[in-house]
PDB file of C-alpha atoms in Angstrom:
ATOM      1  CA  UNK A 153     -11.977   2.247  53.409  1.00 37.00           C
ATOM      2  CA  UNK A 154      -9.197   3.219  55.802  1.00 39.00           C
ATOM      3  CA  UNK A 155      -6.428   1.768  53.683  1.00 39.00           C
ATOM      4  CA  UNK A 156      -5.757   4.993  51.805  1.00 38.00           C
ATOM      5  CA  UNK A 157      -5.985   7.548  54.666  1.00 38.00           C
ATOM      6  CA  UNK A 158      -2.275   8.336  54.315  1.00 37.00           C
ATOM      7  CA  UNK A 159      -2.783   9.368  50.706  1.00 37.00           C
ATOM      8  CA  UNK A 160      -4.158  12.918  50.283  1.00 43.00           C
ATOM      9  CA  UNK A 161      -5.565  12.326  46.816  1.00 73.00           C
ATOM     10  CA  UNK A 162      -5.859   9.873  43.966  1.00 79.00           C
ATOM     11  CA  UNK A 163      -3.412  11.992  41.960  1.00 81.00           C
ATOM     12  CA  UNK A 164      -0.773  11.940  44.684  1.00 85.00           C
ATOM     13  CA  UNK A 165      -0.982   8.158  44.642  1.00 86.00           C
ATOM     14  CA  UNK A 166      -0.321   8.183  40.880  1.00 89.00           C
ATOM     15  CA  UNK A 167       2.784  10.309  41.499  1.00 89.00           C
ATOM     16  CA  UNK A 168       4.047   7.787  44.026  1.00 89.00           C
ATOM     17  CA  UNK A 169       3.439   4.988  41.547  1.00 90.00           C
ATOM     18  CA  UNK A 170       5.283   6.953  38.852  1.00 90.00           C
ATOM     19  CA  UNK A 171       8.338   7.188  41.117  1.00 90.00           C
ATOM     20  CA  UNK A 172       8.288   3.410  41.570  1.00 89.00           C
ATOM     21  CA  UNK A 173       8.400   2.945  37.778  1.00 88.00           C
ATOM     22  CA  UNK A 174      11.514   5.073  37.310  1.00 85.00           C
ATOM     23  CA  UNK A 175      14.124   2.288  37.664  1.00 83.00           C
ATOM     24  CA  UNK A 176      12.341  -0.006  35.173  1.00 81.00           C
ATOM     25  CA  UNK A 177      10.768   2.142  32.469  1.00 80.00           C
ATOM     26  CA  UNK A 178      11.778   4.911  30.098  1.00 82.00           C
ATOM     27  CA  UNK A 179      10.414   8.437  30.664  1.00 84.00           C
ATOM     28  CA  UNK A 180       8.169   8.037  27.599  1.00 83.00           C
ATOM     29  CA  UNK A 181       6.607   4.783  28.894  1.00 84.00           C
ATOM     30  CA  UNK A 182       6.117   6.280  32.353  1.00 86.00           C
ATOM     31  CA  UNK A 183       4.420   9.331  30.865  1.00 89.00           C
ATOM     32  CA  UNK A 184       2.010   7.106  28.917  1.00 88.00           C
ATOM     33  CA  UNK A 185       1.093   5.115  32.040  1.00 89.00           C
ATOM     34  CA  UNK A 186       0.688   8.221  34.197  1.00 90.00           C
ATOM     35  CA  UNK A 187      -1.477   9.945  31.579  1.00 92.00           C
ATOM     36  CA  UNK A 188      -3.741   6.891  31.392  1.00 92.00           C
ATOM     37  CA  UNK A 189      -3.973   6.636  35.172  1.00 92.00           C
ATOM     38  CA  UNK A 190      -4.795  10.319  35.611  1.00 91.00           C
ATOM     39  CA  UNK A 191      -7.693   9.858  33.211  1.00 91.00           C
ATOM     40  CA  UNK A 192      -8.843   6.867  35.261  1.00 91.00           C
ATOM     41  CA  UNK A 193      -8.628   8.962  38.438  1.00 90.00           C
ATOM     42  CA  UNK A 194     -10.714  11.696  36.799  1.00 89.00           C
ATOM     43  CA  UNK A 195     -13.312   9.046  35.951  1.00 89.00           C
ATOM     44  CA  UNK A 196     -13.322   7.727  39.538  1.00 89.00           C
ATOM     45  CA  UNK A 197     -13.741  11.256  40.865  1.00 86.00           C
ATOM     46  CA  UNK A 198     -16.710  11.797  38.546  1.00 87.00           C
ATOM     47  CA  UNK A 199     -18.315   8.690  40.091  1.00 86.00           C
ATOM     48  CA  UNK A 200     -17.780   9.988  43.631  1.00 87.00           C
ATOM     49  CA  UNK A 201     -14.885   7.615  44.363  1.00 86.00           C
ATOM     50  CA  UNK A 202     -12.348   9.519  46.469  1.00 83.00           C
ATOM     51  CA  UNK A 203      -9.777   6.806  47.212  1.00 84.00           C
ATOM     52  CA  UNK A 204      -8.434   3.790  45.377  1.00 86.00           C
ATOM     53  CA  UNK A 205      -9.611   1.597  48.278  1.00 86.00           C
ATOM     54  CA  UNK A 206     -13.189   2.484  47.357  1.00 88.00           C
ATOM     55  CA  UNK A 207     -12.747   1.520  43.700  1.00 89.00           C
ATOM     56  CA  UNK A 208     -13.604  -1.838  42.198  1.00 89.00           C
ATOM     57  CA  UNK A 209     -13.556  -3.801  38.987  1.00 89.00           C
ATOM     58  CA  UNK A 210     -16.964  -2.377  38.008  1.00 89.00           C
ATOM     59  CA  UNK A 211     -15.371   1.094  37.917  1.00 90.00           C
ATOM     60  CA  UNK A 212     -12.643  -0.126  35.589  1.00 90.00           C
ATOM     61  CA  UNK A 213     -15.149  -1.833  33.304  1.00 89.00           C
ATOM     62  CA  UNK A 214     -17.338   1.278  33.231  1.00 88.00           C
ATOM     63  CA  UNK A 215     -14.293   3.405  32.341  1.00 90.00           C
ATOM     64  CA  UNK A 216     -13.295   1.072  29.508  1.00 86.00           C
ATOM     65  CA  UNK A 217     -16.885   0.957  28.254  1.00 85.00           C
ATOM     66  CA  UNK A 218     -17.083   4.763  28.170  1.00 85.00           C
ATOM     67  CA  UNK A 219     -13.892   4.953  26.116  1.00 84.00           C
ATOM     68  CA  UNK A 220     -15.122   2.251  23.770  1.00 79.00           C
ATOM     69  CA  UNK A 221     -18.291   4.284  23.237  1.00 75.00           C
ATOM     70  CA  UNK A 222     -16.100   7.292  22.413  1.00 77.00           C
ATOM     71  CA  UNK A 223     -14.475   5.294  19.625  1.00 74.00           C
ATOM     72  CA  UNK A 224     -11.116   4.552  21.266  1.00 77.00           C
ATOM     73  CA  UNK A 225      -9.149   1.813  19.485  1.00 75.00           C
ATOM     74  CA  UNK A 226      -8.715  -1.657  20.959  1.00 76.00           C
ATOM     75  CA  UNK A 227      -4.966  -1.066  21.252  1.00 76.00           C
ATOM     76  CA  UNK A 228      -5.626   2.064  23.339  1.00 82.00           C
ATOM     77  CA  UNK A 229      -8.055   0.166  25.570  1.00 84.00           C
ATOM     78  CA  UNK A 230      -5.514  -2.632  25.948  1.00 85.00           C
ATOM     79  CA  UNK A 231      -2.782  -0.217  27.026  1.00 86.00           C
ATOM     80  CA  UNK A 232      -5.046   1.541  29.517  1.00 89.00           C
ATOM     81  CA  UNK A 233      -6.184  -1.789  30.959  1.00 89.00           C
ATOM     82  CA  UNK A 234      -2.540  -2.755  31.482  1.00 89.00           C
ATOM     83  CA  UNK A 235      -1.826   0.593  33.133  1.00 90.00           C
ATOM     84  CA  UNK A 236      -4.639   0.159  35.669  1.00 92.00           C
ATOM     85  CA  UNK A 237      -3.793  -3.500  36.367  1.00 91.00           C
ATOM     86  CA  UNK A 238      -0.170  -2.609  37.097  1.00 91.00           C
ATOM     87  CA  UNK A 239      -1.175   0.293  39.313  1.00 92.00           C
ATOM     88  CA  UNK A 240      -3.734  -1.658  41.364  1.00 91.00           C
ATOM     89  CA  UNK A 241      -1.298  -4.562  41.809  1.00 91.00           C
ATOM     90  CA  UNK A 242       1.279  -2.082  43.134  1.00 92.00           C
ATOM     91  CA  UNK A 243      -1.305  -0.527  45.475  1.00 90.00           C
ATOM     92  CA  UNK A 244      -2.352  -3.965  46.763  1.00 91.00           C
ATOM     93  CA  UNK A 245       1.221  -4.947  47.652  1.00 91.00           C
ATOM     94  CA  UNK A 246       1.471  -1.732  49.716  1.00 89.00           C
ATOM     95  CA  UNK A 247      -1.826  -2.354  51.528  1.00 88.00           C
ATOM     96  CA  UNK A 248      -3.560   0.587  49.880  1.00 86.00           C
ATOM     97  CA  UNK A 249      -6.355  -1.668  48.610  1.00 86.00           C
ATOM     98  CA  UNK A 250      -7.652  -4.767  50.403  1.00 87.00           C
ATOM     99  CA  UNK A 251      -7.474  -6.956  47.287  1.00 88.00           C
ATOM    100  CA  UNK A 252      -6.275  -6.667  43.688  1.00 91.00           C
ATOM    101  CA  UNK A 253      -9.689  -6.179  42.115  1.00 88.00           C
ATOM    102  CA  UNK A 254      -8.224  -6.187  38.594  1.00 90.00           C
ATOM    103  CA  UNK A 255      -6.853  -9.725  38.868  1.00 86.00           C
ATOM    104  CA  UNK A 256      -9.851 -11.236  37.105  1.00 76.00           C
ATOM    105  CA  UNK A 257     -10.010  -8.467  34.513  1.00 79.00           C
ATOM    106  CA  UNK A 258      -9.200  -9.844  31.087  1.00 74.00           C
ATOM    107  CA  UNK A 259      -6.801  -7.936  28.879  1.00 66.00           C
ATOM    108  CA  UNK A 260      -8.395  -6.754  25.675  1.00 63.00           C
ATOM    109  CA  UNK A 261      -7.183  -8.750  22.696  1.00 57.00           C
ATOM    110  CA  UNK A 262      -5.872  -6.754  19.778  1.00 51.00           C
ATOM    111  CA  UNK A 263      -5.761  -8.331  16.364  1.00 52.00           C
ATOM    112  CA  UNK A 264      -2.443  -7.722  14.647  1.00 55.00           C
ATOM    113  CA  UNK A 265      -3.095  -5.585  11.620  1.00 57.00           C
ATOM    114  CA  UNK A 266      -0.992  -6.034   8.540  1.00 57.00           C
ATOM    115  CA  UNK A 267       1.782  -3.438   8.507  1.00 64.00           C
ATOM    116  CA  UNK A 268       1.523  -0.788   5.820  1.00 72.00           C
ATOM    117  CA  UNK A 269       4.225  -1.171   3.209  1.00 81.00           C
ATOM    118  CA  UNK A 270       5.114  -0.586  -0.421  1.00 89.00           C
ATOM    119  CA  UNK A 271       5.280  -3.041  -3.296  1.00 89.00           C
ATOM    120  CA  UNK A 272       8.473  -4.189  -4.960  1.00 91.00           C
ATOM    121  CA  UNK A 273       7.557  -2.115  -8.022  1.00 92.00           C
ATOM    122  CA  UNK A 274       7.021   0.992  -5.905  1.00 93.00           C
ATOM    123  CA  UNK A 275      10.313   0.439  -4.082  1.00 94.00           C
ATOM    124  CA  UNK A 276      12.158   0.295  -7.412  1.00 94.00           C
ATOM    125  CA  UNK A 277      10.387   3.450  -8.617  1.00 94.00           C
ATOM    126  CA  UNK A 278      11.391   5.350  -5.477  1.00 95.00           C
ATOM    127  CA  UNK A 279      15.030   4.193  -5.526  1.00 96.00           C
ATOM    128  CA  UNK A 280      15.414   4.938  -9.246  1.00 96.00           C
ATOM    129  CA  UNK A 281      13.821   8.363  -8.819  1.00 96.00           C
ATOM    130  CA  UNK A 282      16.104   9.211  -5.894  1.00 96.00           C
ATOM    131  CA  UNK A 283      19.148   8.205  -7.919  1.00 96.00           C
ATOM    132  CA  UNK A 284      17.996  10.496 -10.741  1.00 96.00           C
ATOM    133  CA  UNK A 285      17.428  13.406  -8.346  1.00 96.00           C
ATOM    134  CA  UNK A 286      20.864  12.928  -6.739  1.00 96.00           C
ATOM    135  CA  UNK A 287      22.560  12.795 -10.162  1.00 96.00           C
ATOM    136  CA  UNK A 288      20.690  15.844 -11.426  1.00 96.00           C
ATOM    137  CA  UNK A 289      21.051  18.058  -8.355  1.00 96.00           C
ATOM    138  CA  UNK A 290      24.513  16.696  -7.461  1.00 96.00           C
ATOM    139  CA  UNK A 291      24.511  18.222  -3.975  1.00 97.00           C
ATOM    140  CA  UNK A 292      25.750  16.743  -0.728  1.00 97.00           C
ATOM    141  CA  UNK A 293      22.213  16.797   0.702  1.00 97.00           C
ATOM    142  CA  UNK A 294      20.701  15.014  -2.315  1.00 97.00           C
ATOM    143  CA  UNK A 295      23.335  12.260  -2.131  1.00 97.00           C
ATOM    144  CA  UNK A 296      22.837  11.971   1.619  1.00 98.00           C
ATOM    145  CA  UNK A 297      19.071  11.643   1.282  1.00 97.00           C
ATOM    146  CA  UNK A 298      19.393   8.970  -1.403  1.00 97.00           C
ATOM    147  CA  UNK A 299      21.878   7.026   0.716  1.00 97.00           C
ATOM    148  CA  UNK A 300      19.654   7.104   3.806  1.00 97.00           C
ATOM    149  CA  UNK A 301      16.581   5.816   1.984  1.00 97.00           C
ATOM    150  CA  UNK A 302      18.646   3.137   0.219  1.00 97.00           C
ATOM    151  CA  UNK A 303      20.083   1.951   3.550  1.00 97.00           C
ATOM    152  CA  UNK A 304      16.683   1.879   5.269  1.00 96.00           C
ATOM    153  CA  UNK A 305      15.176  -0.239   2.508  1.00 95.00           C
ATOM    154  CA  UNK A 306      18.240  -2.446   1.987  1.00 94.00           C
ATOM    155  CA  UNK A 307      18.742  -3.304   5.648  1.00 94.00           C
ATOM    156  CA  UNK A 308      15.357  -2.841   7.322  1.00 92.00           C
ATOM    157  CA  UNK A 309      17.136  -0.818  10.004  1.00 93.00           C
ATOM    158  CA  UNK A 310      15.090   1.218  12.457  1.00 91.00           C
ATOM    159  CA  UNK A 311      15.386   4.987  12.049  1.00 91.00           C
ATOM    160  CA  UNK A 312      17.183   5.185  15.420  1.00 91.00           C
ATOM    161  CA  UNK A 313      19.684   2.595  14.190  1.00 93.00           C
ATOM    162  CA  UNK A 314      20.296   4.542  10.977  1.00 95.00           C
ATOM    163  CA  UNK A 315      20.854   7.784  12.901  1.00 94.00           C
ATOM    164  CA  UNK A 316      23.263   5.995  15.242  1.00 94.00           C
ATOM    165  CA  UNK A 317      25.505   4.684  12.453  1.00 96.00           C
ATOM    166  CA  UNK A 318      29.191   5.614  12.802  1.00 96.00           C
ATOM    167  CA  UNK A 319      31.801   5.487  10.062  1.00 96.00           C
ATOM    168  CA  UNK A 320      33.432   2.393  11.551  1.00 95.00           C
ATOM    169  CA  UNK A 321      30.060   0.576  11.417  1.00 95.00           C
ATOM    170  CA  UNK A 322      30.472   0.071   7.661  1.00 95.00           C
ATOM    171  CA  UNK A 323      32.123  -3.206   6.634  1.00 93.00           C
ATOM    172  CA  UNK A 324      32.546  -2.866   2.880  1.00 90.00           C
ATOM    173  CA  UNK A 325      34.630  -6.028   2.522  1.00 90.00           C
ATOM    174  CA  UNK A 326      31.792  -8.208   3.803  1.00 91.00           C
ATOM    175  CA  UNK A 327      28.919  -5.986   2.682  1.00 91.00           C
ATOM    176  CA  UNK A 328      27.598  -5.435   6.230  1.00 92.00           C
ATOM    177  CA  UNK A 329      26.633  -2.619   8.544  1.00 93.00           C
ATOM    178  CA  UNK A 330      26.746  -2.888  12.325  1.00 93.00           C
ATOM    179  CA  UNK A 331      23.854  -1.314  14.234  1.00 93.00           C
ATOM    180  CA  UNK A 332      22.925  -0.910  17.876  1.00 88.00           C
ATOM    181  CA  UNK A 333      19.312  -1.999  18.329  1.00 84.00           C
ATOM    182  CA  UNK A 334      16.798  -2.178  21.166  1.00 79.00           C
ATOM    183  CA  UNK A 335      18.269  -3.098  24.521  1.00 76.00           C
ATOM    184  CA  UNK A 336      21.712  -2.030  23.234  1.00 80.00           C
ATOM    185  CA  UNK A 337      21.940  -5.283  21.283  1.00 85.00           C
ATOM    186  CA  UNK A 338      24.413  -5.090  18.436  1.00 89.00           C
ATOM    187  CA  UNK A 339      23.830  -6.924  15.163  1.00 92.00           C
ATOM    188  CA  UNK A 340      25.289  -6.972  11.663  1.00 92.00           C
ATOM    189  CA  UNK A 341      23.015  -6.653   8.624  1.00 92.00           C
ATOM    190  CA  UNK A 342      23.794  -7.309   4.939  1.00 91.00           C
ATOM    191  CA  UNK A 343      23.509  -4.075   2.998  1.00 93.00           C
ATOM    192  CA  UNK A 344      23.866  -4.853  -0.717  1.00 89.00           C
ATOM    193  CA  UNK A 345      25.790  -3.070  -3.471  1.00 93.00           C
ATOM    194  CA  UNK A 346      23.250  -0.390  -4.532  1.00 94.00           C
ATOM    195  CA  UNK A 347      23.016   0.937  -0.969  1.00 95.00           C
ATOM    196  CA  UNK A 348      26.790   0.729  -0.456  1.00 95.00           C
ATOM    197  CA  UNK A 349      27.407   2.642  -3.673  1.00 96.00           C
ATOM    198  CA  UNK A 350      24.921   5.328  -2.582  1.00 97.00           C
ATOM    199  CA  UNK A 351      26.634   5.573   0.828  1.00 97.00           C
ATOM    200  CA  UNK A 352      30.058   5.938  -0.762  1.00 96.00           C
ATOM    201  CA  UNK A 353      28.775   8.711  -3.042  1.00 97.00           C
ATOM    202  CA  UNK A 354      27.422  10.498   0.005  1.00 98.00           C
ATOM    203  CA  UNK A 355      30.626  10.019   2.014  1.00 97.00           C
ATOM    204  CA  UNK A 356      32.581  11.554  -0.862  1.00 97.00           C
ATOM    205  CA  UNK A 357      30.514  14.711  -0.285  1.00 97.00           C
ATOM    206  CA  UNK A 358      30.096  14.467   3.498  1.00 97.00           C
ATOM    207  CA  UNK A 359      32.989  16.875   4.067  1.00 97.00           C
ATOM    208  CA  UNK A 360      30.848  19.697   2.662  1.00 97.00           C
ATOM    209  CA  UNK A 361      28.536  19.462   5.692  1.00 97.00           C
ATOM    210  CA  UNK A 362      31.058  18.449   8.374  1.00 97.00           C
ATOM    211  CA  UNK A 363      31.431  20.679  11.432  1.00 96.00           C
ATOM    212  CA  UNK A 364      32.953  20.242  14.870  1.00 96.00           C
ATOM    213  CA  UNK A 365      29.693  18.573  15.904  1.00 96.00           C
ATOM    214  CA  UNK A 366      29.795  15.818  13.269  1.00 97.00           C
ATOM    215  CA  UNK A 367      32.014  13.351  15.097  1.00 96.00           C
ATOM    216  CA  UNK A 368      32.015   9.898  13.505  1.00 96.00           C
ATOM    217  CA  UNK A 369      28.367   9.979  12.458  1.00 97.00           C
ATOM    218  CA  UNK A 370      27.707   8.629   8.959  1.00 97.00           C
ATOM    219  CA  UNK A 371      24.660  10.816   8.371  1.00 98.00           C
ATOM    220  CA  UNK A 372      24.742  14.451   9.498  1.00 97.00           C
ATOM    221  CA  UNK A 373      22.424  17.442   9.262  1.00 96.00           C
ATOM    222  CA  UNK A 374      22.881  20.220   6.743  1.00 94.00           C
ATOM    223  CA  UNK A 375      22.598  23.183   9.129  1.00 90.00           C
ATOM    224  CA  UNK A 376      24.714  22.283  12.160  1.00 94.00           C
ATOM    225  CA  UNK A 377      26.532  19.224  10.865  1.00 96.00           C
ATOM    226  CA  UNK A 378      25.485  17.218  13.920  1.00 96.00           C
ATOM    227  CA  UNK A 379      24.250  13.625  13.793  1.00 97.00           C
ATOM    228  CA  UNK A 380      21.047  13.487  11.718  1.00 96.00           C
ATOM    229  CA  UNK A 381      17.822  13.847  13.691  1.00 93.00           C
ATOM    230  CA  UNK A 382      15.176  11.077  13.370  1.00 91.00           C
ATOM    231  CA  UNK A 383      12.528  13.702  12.574  1.00 91.00           C
ATOM    232  CA  UNK A 384      14.563  14.856   9.589  1.00 94.00           C
ATOM    233  CA  UNK A 385      14.889  11.278   8.355  1.00 94.00           C
ATOM    234  CA  UNK A 386      11.140  10.745   8.627  1.00 93.00           C
ATOM    235  CA  UNK A 387      10.473  13.904   6.628  1.00 93.00           C
ATOM    236  CA  UNK A 388      12.925  12.817   3.936  1.00 95.00           C
ATOM    237  CA  UNK A 389      11.336   9.351   3.648  1.00 94.00           C
ATOM    238  CA  UNK A 390       7.850  10.852   3.354  1.00 92.00           C
ATOM    239  CA  UNK A 391       9.080  13.196   0.617  1.00 93.00           C
ATOM    240  CA  UNK A 392      10.918  10.379  -1.172  1.00 95.00           C
ATOM    241  CA  UNK A 393       7.868   8.124  -1.348  1.00 93.00           C
ATOM    242  CA  UNK A 394       6.004  10.887  -3.185  1.00 92.00           C
ATOM    243  CA  UNK A 395       8.326  10.167  -6.109  1.00 93.00           C
ATOM    244  CA  UNK A 396       6.170   7.098  -6.821  1.00 91.00           C
ATOM    245  CA  UNK A 397       2.655   7.829  -8.062  1.00 88.00           C
ATOM    246  CA  UNK A 398       1.181   4.853  -6.208  1.00 89.00           C
ATOM    247  CA  UNK A 399       3.296   4.420  -3.055  1.00 88.00           C
ATOM    248  CA  UNK A 400       1.432   5.152   0.225  1.00 87.00           C
ATOM    249  CA  UNK A 401       2.651   7.977   2.428  1.00 84.00           C
ATOM    250  CA  UNK A 402       4.782   6.061   4.920  1.00 85.00           C
ATOM    251  CA  UNK A 403       7.700   6.769   7.210  1.00 86.00           C
ATOM    252  CA  UNK A 404      10.975   4.866   7.741  1.00 89.00           C
ATOM    253  CA  UNK A 405       9.128   1.983   9.402  1.00 86.00           C
ATOM    254  CA  UNK A 406       7.249   1.437   6.149  1.00 88.00           C
ATOM    255  CA  UNK A 407      10.571   0.738   4.425  1.00 92.00           C
ATOM    256  CA  UNK A 408      11.456  -1.705   7.206  1.00 90.00           C
ATOM    257  CA  UNK A 409       8.141  -3.499   6.605  1.00 88.00           C
ATOM    258  CA  UNK A 410       8.784  -3.503   2.854  1.00 90.00           C
ATOM    259  CA  UNK A 411      12.245  -5.010   3.249  1.00 91.00           C
ATOM    260  CA  UNK A 412      10.951  -7.827   5.477  1.00 89.00           C
ATOM    261  CA  UNK A 413       8.004  -8.567   3.193  1.00 88.00           C
ATOM    262  CA  UNK A 414      10.100  -8.592   0.027  1.00 90.00           C
ATOM    263  CA  UNK A 415      12.668 -10.890   1.658  1.00 88.00           C
ATOM    264  CA  UNK A 416       9.977 -13.431   2.520  1.00 85.00           C
ATOM    265  CA  UNK A 417       8.377 -13.156  -0.909  1.00 83.00           C
ATOM    266  CA  UNK A 418      11.812 -13.774  -2.393  1.00 84.00           C
ATOM    267  CA  UNK A 419      12.167 -17.047  -0.484  1.00 83.00           C
ATOM    268  CA  UNK A 420      13.984 -16.026   2.736  1.00 85.00           C
ATOM    269  CA  UNK A 421      13.185 -18.101   5.825  1.00 85.00           C
ATOM    270  CA  UNK A 422      11.503 -16.521   8.831  1.00 84.00           C
ATOM    271  CA  UNK A 423      14.448 -17.025  11.199  1.00 87.00           C
ATOM    272  CA  UNK A 424      16.786 -15.126   8.870  1.00 88.00           C
ATOM    273  CA  UNK A 425      14.329 -12.241   8.616  1.00 86.00           C
ATOM    274  CA  UNK A 426      13.999 -12.249  12.409  1.00 87.00           C
ATOM    275  CA  UNK A 427      17.772 -11.954  12.763  1.00 88.00           C
ATOM    276  CA  UNK A 428      18.025  -9.165  10.202  1.00 88.00           C
ATOM    277  CA  UNK A 429      15.240  -7.146  11.840  1.00 89.00           C
ATOM    278  CA  UNK A 430      16.581  -7.714  15.345  1.00 87.00           C
ATOM    279  CA  UNK A 431      13.325  -9.100  16.743  1.00 84.00           C
ATOM    280  CA  UNK A 432      13.782 -10.823  20.088  1.00 79.00           C
ATOM    281  CA  UNK A 433      10.806 -13.099  19.415  1.00 79.00           C
ATOM    282  CA  UNK A 434       9.896 -14.984  16.243  1.00 79.00           C
ATOM    283  CA  UNK A 435       6.231 -14.178  16.882  1.00 75.00           C
ATOM    284  CA  UNK A 436       6.954 -10.512  16.141  1.00 74.00           C
ATOM    285  CA  UNK A 437       8.381 -11.475  12.766  1.00 78.00           C
ATOM    286  CA  UNK A 438       5.516 -13.837  11.918  1.00 75.00           C
ATOM    287  CA  UNK A 439       3.185 -10.975  11.039  1.00 73.00           C
ATOM    288  CA  UNK A 440       5.111 -10.601   7.785  1.00 72.00           C
ATOM    289  CA  UNK A 441       4.053 -14.093   6.743  1.00 69.00           C
ATOM    290  CA  UNK A 442       0.477 -12.794   6.838  1.00 63.00           C
ATOM    291  CA  UNK A 443       1.435  -9.985   4.472  1.00 59.00           C
ATOM    292  CA  UNK A 444       2.987 -12.449   2.044  1.00 57.00           C
ATOM    293  CA  UNK A 445       0.003 -14.792   2.341  1.00 59.00           C
ATOM    294  CA  UNK A 446      -2.425 -11.976   1.570  1.00 60.00           C
ATOM    295  CA  UNK A 447      -0.489 -11.047  -1.548  1.00 58.00           C
ATOM    296  CA  UNK A 448      -0.254 -14.681  -2.598  1.00 57.00           C
ATOM    297  CA  UNK A 449      -4.028 -15.015  -2.219  1.00 62.00           C
ATOM    298  CA  UNK A 450      -4.589 -11.869  -4.287  1.00 62.00           C
ATOM    299  CA  UNK A 451      -2.340 -13.178  -7.070  1.00 57.00           C
ATOM    300  CA  UNK A 452      -4.033 -16.577  -6.948  1.00 61.00           C
ATOM    301  CA  UNK A 453      -7.524 -15.099  -7.201  1.00 66.00           C
ATOM    302  CA  UNK A 454      -6.482 -12.886 -10.087  1.00 66.00           C
ATOM    303  CA  UNK A 455      -4.474 -15.415 -12.081  1.00 68.00           C
ATOM    304  CA  UNK A 456      -5.753 -18.938 -11.373  1.00 61.00           C
ATOM    305  CA  UNK A 457      -8.464 -20.095 -13.804  1.00 67.00           C
ATOM    306  CA  UNK A 458     -10.332 -21.905 -11.018  1.00 64.00           C
ATOM    307  CA  UNK A 459      -9.754 -19.436  -8.194  1.00 49.00           C
TER     308      UNK A 459
END
């Protein structure tokens, strides 16, 4: 029990661990880990455990069981298990615990749920409705909003990638856009004529919103003229999907899912979809084959005489 005498409290130890994460993790990831660990420390304190050296795997299992009873999702339990395992491993290396008591603790498996998306029919309804709104209102903002939704669906770009687009990222001659994805990896994505036409209509009106803060950003805000904020894009996508009577209320990621699903249903191979989406691993892309398979099964059961 003497291993943790130099640590005044469980919470101080979490702060030390947080500092060790700084070179490797983003502030958001660190905050998630620290929040999880503080909850674990509160649980240990409630059980009369005053130092990490006194804790054991039974404490971790009891904590996870209590959260499961409270209805926490398996993905939440998985993340919190990972947070504790990483923390205890760190503490063990520094001699703060005699052994890594989480080593034999199994990570909670999380079944990959099918991503929410929209059908091809719903996508057409939304794009046609946006085109009608832009033509009727004929404002810079309406043309901008149409162009953003068209680009998200046409390319499957992440909302951060869309917001980061600069004017020189458009390659009209080859029908491509160049985006900067996760890990600062650059990739080129085919964009298609409808989206390019919508972008050009917006760029013809972009000057109406340009300010000294616009720089080379393709999409800019209407109040300050600065690069468009991801929150604004999400709000616009939500509003746009309401233009279809049947489309679910999704954000930009829903359009990314739709693009990938519709590509596969149209005959694209998995590797091509992986490249377009910018997935580092093919296993990440494979979930879309499940979406296509589910739809194929539904069509089969509805249409085949001996289904």
